[in-house]
mmCIF file of C-alpha atoms in Angstrom:
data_model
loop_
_atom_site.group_PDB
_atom_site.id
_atom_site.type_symbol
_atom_site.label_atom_id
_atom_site.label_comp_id
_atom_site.label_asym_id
_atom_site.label_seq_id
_atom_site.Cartn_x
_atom_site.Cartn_y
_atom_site.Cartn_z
ATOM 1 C CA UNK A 1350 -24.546 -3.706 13.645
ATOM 2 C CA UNK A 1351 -25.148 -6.728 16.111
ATOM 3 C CA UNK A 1352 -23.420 -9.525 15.852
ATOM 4 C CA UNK A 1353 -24.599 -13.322 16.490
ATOM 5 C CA UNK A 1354 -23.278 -15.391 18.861
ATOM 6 C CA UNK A 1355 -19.798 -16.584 17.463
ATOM 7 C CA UNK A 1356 -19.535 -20.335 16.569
ATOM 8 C CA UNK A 1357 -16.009 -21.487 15.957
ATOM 9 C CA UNK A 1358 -16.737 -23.813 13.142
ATOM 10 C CA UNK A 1359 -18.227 -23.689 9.650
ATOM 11 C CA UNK A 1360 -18.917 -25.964 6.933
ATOM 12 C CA UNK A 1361 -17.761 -26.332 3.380
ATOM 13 C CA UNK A 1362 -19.740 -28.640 1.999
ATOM 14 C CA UNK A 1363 -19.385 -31.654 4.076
ATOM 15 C CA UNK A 1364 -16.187 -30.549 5.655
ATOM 16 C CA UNK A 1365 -16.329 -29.077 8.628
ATOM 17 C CA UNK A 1366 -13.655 -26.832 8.900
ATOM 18 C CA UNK A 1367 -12.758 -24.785 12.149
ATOM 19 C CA UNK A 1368 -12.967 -20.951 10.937
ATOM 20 C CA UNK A 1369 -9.826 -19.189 11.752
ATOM 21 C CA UNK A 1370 -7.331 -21.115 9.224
ATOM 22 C CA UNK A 1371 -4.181 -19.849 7.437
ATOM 23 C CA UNK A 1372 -3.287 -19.130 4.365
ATOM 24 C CA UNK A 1373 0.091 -20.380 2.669
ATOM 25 C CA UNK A 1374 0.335 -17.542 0.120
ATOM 26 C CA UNK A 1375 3.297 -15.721 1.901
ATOM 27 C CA UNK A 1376 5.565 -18.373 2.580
ATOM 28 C CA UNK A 1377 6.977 -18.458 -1.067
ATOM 29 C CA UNK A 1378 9.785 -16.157 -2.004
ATOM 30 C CA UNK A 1379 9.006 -11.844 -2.097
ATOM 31 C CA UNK A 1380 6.559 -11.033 -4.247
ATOM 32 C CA UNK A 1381 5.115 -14.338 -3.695
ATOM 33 C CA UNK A 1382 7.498 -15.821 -6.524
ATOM 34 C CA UNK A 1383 10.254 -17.873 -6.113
ATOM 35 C CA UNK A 1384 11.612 -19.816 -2.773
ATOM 36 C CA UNK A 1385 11.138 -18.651 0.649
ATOM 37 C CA UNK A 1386 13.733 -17.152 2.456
ATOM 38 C CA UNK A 1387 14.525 -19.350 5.440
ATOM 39 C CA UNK A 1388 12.801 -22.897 4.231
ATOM 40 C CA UNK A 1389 12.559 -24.610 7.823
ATOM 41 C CA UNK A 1390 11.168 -21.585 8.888
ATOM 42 C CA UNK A 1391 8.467 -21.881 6.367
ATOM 43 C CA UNK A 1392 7.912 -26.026 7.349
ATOM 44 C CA UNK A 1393 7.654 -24.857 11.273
ATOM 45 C CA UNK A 1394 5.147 -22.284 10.233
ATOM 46 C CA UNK A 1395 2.922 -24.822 8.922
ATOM 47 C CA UNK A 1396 3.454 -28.020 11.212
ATOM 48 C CA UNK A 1397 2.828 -25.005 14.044
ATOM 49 C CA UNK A 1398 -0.403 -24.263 12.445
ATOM 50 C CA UNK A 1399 -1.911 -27.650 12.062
ATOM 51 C CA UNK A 1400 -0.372 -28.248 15.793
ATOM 52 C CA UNK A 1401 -2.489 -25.338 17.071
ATOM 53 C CA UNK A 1402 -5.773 -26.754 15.546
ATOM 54 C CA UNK A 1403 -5.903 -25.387 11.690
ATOM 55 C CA UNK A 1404 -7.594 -27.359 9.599
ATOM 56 C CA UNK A 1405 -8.152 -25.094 6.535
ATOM 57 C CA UNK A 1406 -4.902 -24.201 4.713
ATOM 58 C CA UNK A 1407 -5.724 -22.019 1.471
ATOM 59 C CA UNK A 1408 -2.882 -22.103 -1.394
ATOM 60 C CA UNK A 1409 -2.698 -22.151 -5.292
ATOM 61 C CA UNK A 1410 -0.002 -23.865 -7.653
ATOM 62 C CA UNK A 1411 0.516 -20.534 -8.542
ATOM 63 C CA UNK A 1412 2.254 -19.330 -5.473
ATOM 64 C CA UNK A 1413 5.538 -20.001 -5.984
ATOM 65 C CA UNK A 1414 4.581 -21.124 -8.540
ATOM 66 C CA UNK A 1415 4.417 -24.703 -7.345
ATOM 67 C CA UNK A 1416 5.890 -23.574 -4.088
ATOM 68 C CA UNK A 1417 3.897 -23.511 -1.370
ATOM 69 C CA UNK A 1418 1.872 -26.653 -2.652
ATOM 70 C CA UNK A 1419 5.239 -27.894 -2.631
ATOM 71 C CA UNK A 1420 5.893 -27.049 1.165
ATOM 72 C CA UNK A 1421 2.562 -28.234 2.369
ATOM 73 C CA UNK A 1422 3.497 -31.294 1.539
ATOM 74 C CA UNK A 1423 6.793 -31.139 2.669
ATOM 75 C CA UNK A 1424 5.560 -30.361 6.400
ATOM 76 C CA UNK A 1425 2.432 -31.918 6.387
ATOM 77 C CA UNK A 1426 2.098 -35.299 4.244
ATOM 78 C CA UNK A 1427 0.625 -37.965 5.186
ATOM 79 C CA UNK A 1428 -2.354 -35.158 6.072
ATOM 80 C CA UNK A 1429 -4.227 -35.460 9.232
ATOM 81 C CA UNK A 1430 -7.593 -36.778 8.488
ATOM 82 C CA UNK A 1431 -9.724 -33.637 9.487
ATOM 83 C CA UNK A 1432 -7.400 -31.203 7.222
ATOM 84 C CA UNK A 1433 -9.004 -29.449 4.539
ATOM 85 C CA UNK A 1434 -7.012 -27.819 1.922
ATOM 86 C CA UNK A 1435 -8.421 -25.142 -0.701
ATOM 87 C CA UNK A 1436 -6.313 -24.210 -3.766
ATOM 88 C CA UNK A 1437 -7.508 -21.985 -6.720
ATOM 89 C CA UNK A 1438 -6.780 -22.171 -10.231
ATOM 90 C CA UNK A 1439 -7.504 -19.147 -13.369
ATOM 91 C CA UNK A 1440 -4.228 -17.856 -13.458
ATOM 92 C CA UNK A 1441 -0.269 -18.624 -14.306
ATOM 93 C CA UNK A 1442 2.554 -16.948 -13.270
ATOM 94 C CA UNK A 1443 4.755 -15.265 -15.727
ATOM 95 C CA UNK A 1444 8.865 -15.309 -15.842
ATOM 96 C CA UNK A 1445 8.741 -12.210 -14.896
ATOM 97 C CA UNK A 1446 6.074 -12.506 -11.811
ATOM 98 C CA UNK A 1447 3.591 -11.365 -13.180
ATOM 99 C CA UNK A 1448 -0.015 -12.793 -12.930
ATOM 100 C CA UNK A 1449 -1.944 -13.650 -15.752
ATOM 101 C CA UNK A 1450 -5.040 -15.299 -16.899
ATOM 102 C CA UNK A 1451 -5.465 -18.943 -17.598
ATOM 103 C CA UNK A 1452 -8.657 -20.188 -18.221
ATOM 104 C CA UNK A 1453 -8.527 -22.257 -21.174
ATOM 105 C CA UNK A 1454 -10.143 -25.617 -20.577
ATOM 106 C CA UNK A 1455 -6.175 -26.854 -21.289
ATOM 107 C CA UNK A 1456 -4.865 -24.731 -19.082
ATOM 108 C CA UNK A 1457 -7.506 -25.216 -16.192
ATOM 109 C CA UNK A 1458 -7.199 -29.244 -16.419
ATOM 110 C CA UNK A 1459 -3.565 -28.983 -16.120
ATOM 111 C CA UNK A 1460 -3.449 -26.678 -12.842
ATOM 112 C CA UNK A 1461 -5.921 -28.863 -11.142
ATOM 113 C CA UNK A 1462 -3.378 -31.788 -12.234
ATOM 114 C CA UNK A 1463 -0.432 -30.092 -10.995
ATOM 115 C CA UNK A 1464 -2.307 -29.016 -7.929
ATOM 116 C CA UNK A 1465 -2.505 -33.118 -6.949
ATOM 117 C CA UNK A 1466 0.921 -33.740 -8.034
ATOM 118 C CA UNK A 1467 2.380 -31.131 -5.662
ATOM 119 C CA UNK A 1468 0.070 -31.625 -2.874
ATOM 120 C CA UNK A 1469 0.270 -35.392 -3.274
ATOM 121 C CA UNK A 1470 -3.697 -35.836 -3.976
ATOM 122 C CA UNK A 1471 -5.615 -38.070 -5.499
ATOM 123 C CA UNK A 1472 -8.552 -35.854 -5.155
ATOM 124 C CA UNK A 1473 -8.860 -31.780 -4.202
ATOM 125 C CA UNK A 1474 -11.057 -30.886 -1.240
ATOM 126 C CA UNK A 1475 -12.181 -26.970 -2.503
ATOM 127 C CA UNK A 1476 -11.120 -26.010 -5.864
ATOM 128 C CA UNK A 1477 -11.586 -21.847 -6.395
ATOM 129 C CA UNK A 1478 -11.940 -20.542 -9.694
ATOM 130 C CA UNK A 1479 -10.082 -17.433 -9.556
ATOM 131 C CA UNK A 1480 -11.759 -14.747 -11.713
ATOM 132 C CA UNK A 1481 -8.794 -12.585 -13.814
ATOM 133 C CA UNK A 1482 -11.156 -10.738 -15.844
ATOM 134 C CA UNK A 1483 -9.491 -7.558 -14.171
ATOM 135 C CA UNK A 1484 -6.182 -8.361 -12.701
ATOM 136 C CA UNK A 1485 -6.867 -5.179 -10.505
ATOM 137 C CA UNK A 1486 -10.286 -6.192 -9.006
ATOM 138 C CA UNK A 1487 -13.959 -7.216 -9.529
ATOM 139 C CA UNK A 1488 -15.396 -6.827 -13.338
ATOM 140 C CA UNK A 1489 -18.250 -8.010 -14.843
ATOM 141 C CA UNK A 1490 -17.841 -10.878 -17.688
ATOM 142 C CA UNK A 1491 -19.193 -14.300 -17.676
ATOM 143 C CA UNK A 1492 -17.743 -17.269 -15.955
ATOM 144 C CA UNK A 1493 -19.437 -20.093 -17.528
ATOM 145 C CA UNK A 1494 -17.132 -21.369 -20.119
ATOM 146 C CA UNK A 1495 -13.823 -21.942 -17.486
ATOM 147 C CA UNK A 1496 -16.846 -23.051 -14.423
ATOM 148 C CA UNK A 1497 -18.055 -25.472 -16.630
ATOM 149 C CA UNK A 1498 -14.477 -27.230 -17.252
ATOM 150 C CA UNK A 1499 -13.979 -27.176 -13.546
ATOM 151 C CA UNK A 1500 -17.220 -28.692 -12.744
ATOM 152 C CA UNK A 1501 -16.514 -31.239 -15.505
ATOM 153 C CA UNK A 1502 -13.171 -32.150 -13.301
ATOM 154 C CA UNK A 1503 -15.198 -32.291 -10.339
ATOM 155 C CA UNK A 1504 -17.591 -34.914 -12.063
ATOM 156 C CA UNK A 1505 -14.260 -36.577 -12.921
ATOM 157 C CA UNK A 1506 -13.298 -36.960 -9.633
ATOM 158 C CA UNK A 1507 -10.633 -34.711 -9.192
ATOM 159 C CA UNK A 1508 -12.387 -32.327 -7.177
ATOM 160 C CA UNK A 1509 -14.665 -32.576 -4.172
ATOM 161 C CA UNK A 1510 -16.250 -28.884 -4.257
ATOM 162 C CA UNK A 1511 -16.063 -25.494 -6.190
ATOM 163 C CA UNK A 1512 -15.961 -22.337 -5.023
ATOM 164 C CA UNK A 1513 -15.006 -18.926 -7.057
ATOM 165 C CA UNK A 1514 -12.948 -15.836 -5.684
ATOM 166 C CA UNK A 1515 -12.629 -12.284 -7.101
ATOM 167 C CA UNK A 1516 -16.090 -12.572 -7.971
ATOM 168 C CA UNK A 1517 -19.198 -9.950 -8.836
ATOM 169 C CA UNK A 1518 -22.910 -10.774 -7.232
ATOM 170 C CA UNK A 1519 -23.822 -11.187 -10.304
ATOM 171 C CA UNK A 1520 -21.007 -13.933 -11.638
ATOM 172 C CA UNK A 1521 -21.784 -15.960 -8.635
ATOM 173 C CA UNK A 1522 -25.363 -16.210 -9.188
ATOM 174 C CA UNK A 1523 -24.323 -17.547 -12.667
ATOM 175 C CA UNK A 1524 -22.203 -20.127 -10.946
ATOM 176 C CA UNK A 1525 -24.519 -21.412 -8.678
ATOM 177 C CA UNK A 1526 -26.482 -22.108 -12.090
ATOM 178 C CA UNK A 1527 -23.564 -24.601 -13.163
ATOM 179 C CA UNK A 1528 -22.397 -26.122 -10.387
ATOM 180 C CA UNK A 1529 -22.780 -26.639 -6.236
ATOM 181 C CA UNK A 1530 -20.741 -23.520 -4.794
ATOM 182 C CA UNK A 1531 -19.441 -24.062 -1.603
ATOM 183 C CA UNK A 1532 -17.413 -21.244 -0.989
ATOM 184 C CA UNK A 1533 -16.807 -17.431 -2.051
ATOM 185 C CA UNK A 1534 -13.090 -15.697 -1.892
ATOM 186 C CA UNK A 1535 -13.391 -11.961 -1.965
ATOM 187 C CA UNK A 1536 -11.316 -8.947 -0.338
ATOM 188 C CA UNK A 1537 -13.206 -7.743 2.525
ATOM 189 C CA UNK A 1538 -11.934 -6.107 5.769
ATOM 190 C CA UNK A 1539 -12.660 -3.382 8.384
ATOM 191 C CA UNK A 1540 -11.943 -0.906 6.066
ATOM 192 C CA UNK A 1541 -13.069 -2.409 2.614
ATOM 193 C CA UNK A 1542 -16.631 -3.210 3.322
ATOM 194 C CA UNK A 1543 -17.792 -3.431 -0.569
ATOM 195 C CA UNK A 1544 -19.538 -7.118 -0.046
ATOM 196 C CA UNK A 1545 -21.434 -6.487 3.374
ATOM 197 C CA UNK A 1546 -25.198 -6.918 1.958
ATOM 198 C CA UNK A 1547 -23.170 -10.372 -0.231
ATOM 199 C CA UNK A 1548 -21.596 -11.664 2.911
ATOM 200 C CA UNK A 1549 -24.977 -12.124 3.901
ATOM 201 C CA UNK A 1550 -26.856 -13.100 1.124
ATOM 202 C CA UNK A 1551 -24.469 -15.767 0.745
ATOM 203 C CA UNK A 1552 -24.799 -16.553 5.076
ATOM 204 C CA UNK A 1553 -28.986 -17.160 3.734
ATOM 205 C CA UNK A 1554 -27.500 -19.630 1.327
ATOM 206 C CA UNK A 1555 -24.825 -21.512 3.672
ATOM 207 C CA UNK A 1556 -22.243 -20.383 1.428
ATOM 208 C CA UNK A 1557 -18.622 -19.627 2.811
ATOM 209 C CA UNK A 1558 -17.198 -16.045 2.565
ATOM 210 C CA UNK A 1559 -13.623 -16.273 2.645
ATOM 211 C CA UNK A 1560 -11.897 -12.260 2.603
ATOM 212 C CA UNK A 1561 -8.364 -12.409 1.287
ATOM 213 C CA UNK A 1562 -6.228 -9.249 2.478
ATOM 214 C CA UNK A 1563 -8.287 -9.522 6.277
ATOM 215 C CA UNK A 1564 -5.600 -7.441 7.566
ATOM 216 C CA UNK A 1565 -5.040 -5.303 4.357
ATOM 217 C CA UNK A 1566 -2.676 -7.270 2.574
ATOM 218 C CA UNK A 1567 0.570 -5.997 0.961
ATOM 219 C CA UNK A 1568 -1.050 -2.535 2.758
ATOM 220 C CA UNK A 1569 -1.803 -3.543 6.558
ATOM 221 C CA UNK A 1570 -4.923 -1.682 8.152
ATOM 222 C CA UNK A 1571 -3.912 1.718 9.822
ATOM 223 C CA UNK A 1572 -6.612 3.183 11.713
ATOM 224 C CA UNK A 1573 -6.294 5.189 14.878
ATOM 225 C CA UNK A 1574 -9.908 3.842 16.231
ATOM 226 C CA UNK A 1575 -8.661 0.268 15.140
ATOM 227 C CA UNK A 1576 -5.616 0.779 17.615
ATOM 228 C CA UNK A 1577 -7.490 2.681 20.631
ATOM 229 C CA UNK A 1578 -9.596 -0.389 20.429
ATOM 230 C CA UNK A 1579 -6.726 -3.074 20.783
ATOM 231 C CA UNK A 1580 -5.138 -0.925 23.573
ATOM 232 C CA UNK A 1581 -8.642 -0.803 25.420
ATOM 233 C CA UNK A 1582 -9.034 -4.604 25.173
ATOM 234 C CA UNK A 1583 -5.213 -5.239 25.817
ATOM 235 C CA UNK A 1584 -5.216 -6.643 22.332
ATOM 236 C CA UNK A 1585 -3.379 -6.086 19.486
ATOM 237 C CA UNK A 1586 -4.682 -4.209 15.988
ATOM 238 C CA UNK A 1587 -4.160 -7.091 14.148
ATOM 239 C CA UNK A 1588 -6.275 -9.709 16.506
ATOM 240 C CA UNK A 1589 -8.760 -6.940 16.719
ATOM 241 C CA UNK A 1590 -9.472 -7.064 13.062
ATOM 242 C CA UNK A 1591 -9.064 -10.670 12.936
ATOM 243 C CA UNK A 1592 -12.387 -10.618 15.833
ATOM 244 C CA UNK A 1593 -14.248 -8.223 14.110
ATOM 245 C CA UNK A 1594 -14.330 -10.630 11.225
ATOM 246 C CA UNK A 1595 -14.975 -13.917 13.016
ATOM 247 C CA UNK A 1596 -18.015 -11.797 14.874
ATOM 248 C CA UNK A 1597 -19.468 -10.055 11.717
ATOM 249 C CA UNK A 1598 -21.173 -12.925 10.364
ATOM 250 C CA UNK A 1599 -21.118 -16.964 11.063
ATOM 251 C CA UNK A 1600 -20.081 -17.783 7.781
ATOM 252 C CA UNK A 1601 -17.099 -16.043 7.165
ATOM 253 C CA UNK A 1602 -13.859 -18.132 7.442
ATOM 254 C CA UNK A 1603 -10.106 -16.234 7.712
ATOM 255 C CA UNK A 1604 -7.109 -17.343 6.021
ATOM 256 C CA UNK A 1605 -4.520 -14.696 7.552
ATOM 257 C CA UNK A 1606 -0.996 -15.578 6.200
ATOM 258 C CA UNK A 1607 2.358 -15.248 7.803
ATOM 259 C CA UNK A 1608 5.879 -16.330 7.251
ATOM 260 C CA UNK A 1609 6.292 -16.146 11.725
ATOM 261 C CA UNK A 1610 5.278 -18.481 14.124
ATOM 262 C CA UNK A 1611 4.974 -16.112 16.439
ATOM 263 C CA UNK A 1612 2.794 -14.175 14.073
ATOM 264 C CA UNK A 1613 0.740 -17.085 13.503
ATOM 265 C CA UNK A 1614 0.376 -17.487 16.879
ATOM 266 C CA UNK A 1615 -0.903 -13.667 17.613
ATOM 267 C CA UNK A 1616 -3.575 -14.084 14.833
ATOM 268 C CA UNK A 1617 -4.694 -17.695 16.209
ATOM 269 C CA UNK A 1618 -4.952 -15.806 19.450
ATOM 270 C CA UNK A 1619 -8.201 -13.769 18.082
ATOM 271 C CA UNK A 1620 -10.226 -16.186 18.023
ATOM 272 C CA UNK A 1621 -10.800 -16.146 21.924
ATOM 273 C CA UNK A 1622 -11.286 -12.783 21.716
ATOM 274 C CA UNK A 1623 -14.734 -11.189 22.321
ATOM 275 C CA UNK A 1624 -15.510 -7.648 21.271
ATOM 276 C CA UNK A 1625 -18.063 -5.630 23.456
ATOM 277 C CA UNK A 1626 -20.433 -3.727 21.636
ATOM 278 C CA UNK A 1627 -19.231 -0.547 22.017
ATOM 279 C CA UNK A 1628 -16.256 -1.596 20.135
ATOM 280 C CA UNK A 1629 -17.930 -3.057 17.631
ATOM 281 C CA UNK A 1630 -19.698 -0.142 16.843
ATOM 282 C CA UNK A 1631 -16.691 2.104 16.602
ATOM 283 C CA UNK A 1632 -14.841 -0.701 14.497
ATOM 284 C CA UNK A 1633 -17.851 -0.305 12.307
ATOM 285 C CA UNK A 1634 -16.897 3.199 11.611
ATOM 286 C CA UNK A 1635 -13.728 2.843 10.255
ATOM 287 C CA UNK A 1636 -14.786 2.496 6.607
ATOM 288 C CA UNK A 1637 -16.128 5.573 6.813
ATOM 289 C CA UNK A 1638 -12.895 7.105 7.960
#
């Protein structure tokens, strides 16, 4: 695989946002439900971020829930002008943590609502529609019905632009029927490579692919090539990965999440790093593996 020339920037919609972000998911409490742990340490982790150049902080109402929304705003209201936050709506949290589907038009107008209230918005840059047909991964099933209440929210003026995450080929080609999509939220890394021939269909169509779990998620990437790599290019695993993505196609933007500073920091780090080819083409390998 060859890789293009590596632009730092990418657009969603009008926003220009630069492409190594952060995403707030992990600084509510375990499981992402409840508080955090050490609550200053979760404000430095996001005035740190925005200090070191993010500008695209992903979250949901439904971390927490209501927590990190709530934090955001804590550490970073009044928002700089450049910032661009993306939340996601489709699902509630239950009293028991669990995460379940809501995608009534009711339910849907209320989480963009509480979505403003908590950030302190009068409008939502990038609204995804999270797909819960399958609370374990992609399925098939038609979106229209909860897209269409979302785009109806966006004509309303609560919403700048759409995107959709946990989504099929298929379901996103049905979105683009309803509404503008700016952006598409999918689990993608090294080693899960399900969407390659998507990631660039969607690069044709200047479309955003944003991969949640880039590192592997609640299971971090273990590969023995991955860490010969790092060790070769006095890097760690971790920023390796985070390369890899930033150099397999121009549109893809990362949202790696941490709880550290000094995690955040390491990951920020990758996006000065350039892979030679040779390393590229034994990264590509790992899937395979």
């Amino acid at each position: 695989m060859t890789f293009p020339e590596q632009s730092h920037t990418y657009s969603l919609g009008e926003l220009k946002v630069n492409r190594l972000g952060y995403g707030a998911m992990q600084l509510a409490g375990p499981g992402v439900f409840g508080p955090p742990k050490d609550h200053q340490a979760a404000i430095a982790v996001l005035r740190h971020a925005v200090a070191s150049g993010v500008n695209h902080i992903d979250t949901s109402d439904f971390y927490g829930p209501h927590i990190t929304n709530q934090l955001i705003h804590e550490a970073l209201f009044p928002y700089q002008d450049d910032l661009v936050i993306v939340t996601k709506i489709g699902a509630v949290r239950g009293n028991d943590a669990s995460w379940n589907p809501a995608i009534s038009r009711e339910a849907l107008t209320q989480a963009v609502h509480d979505n403003l209230r908590n950030l302190g918005l009068d409008v939502l840059d990038v609204v995804n529609f999270r797909c819960m047909i399958s609370p374990h991964g992609l399925a098939e099933g038609s979106i229209e019905a909860p897209l269409t209440t979302l785009a109806e929210l966006q004509q309303q003026g609560l919403v700048r632009h759409i995107g959709l995450s946990n989504v099929t080929p298929t379901q996103i080609a049905e979105g683009r029927r309803i509404c503008n999509i700016v952006c598409v939220q999918n689990h993608y890394n090294l080693a899960h490579r399900d969407d390659d021939v998507l990631i660039d269909d969607l690069a044709q169509a200047n479309i955003a692919y944003v991969p949640y779990f880039p590192l592997g998620g609640f299971s971090p990437l273990q590969s023995a090539t991955l860490s010969e790599v790092a060790a070769s290019l006095n890097a760690t695993p971790m920023q390796v990965a985070l390369a890899w993505l930033l150099q397999r196609s121009p549109n893809i933007l990362l949202i790696p999440g941490t709880s550290s500073t000094a995690h955040l920091q390491e990951n920020l780090a990758a996006d000065q790093l350039v892979l030679p080819g040779e390393a590229i083409r034994e990264l590509d390998n790992i899937a395979g593996e």
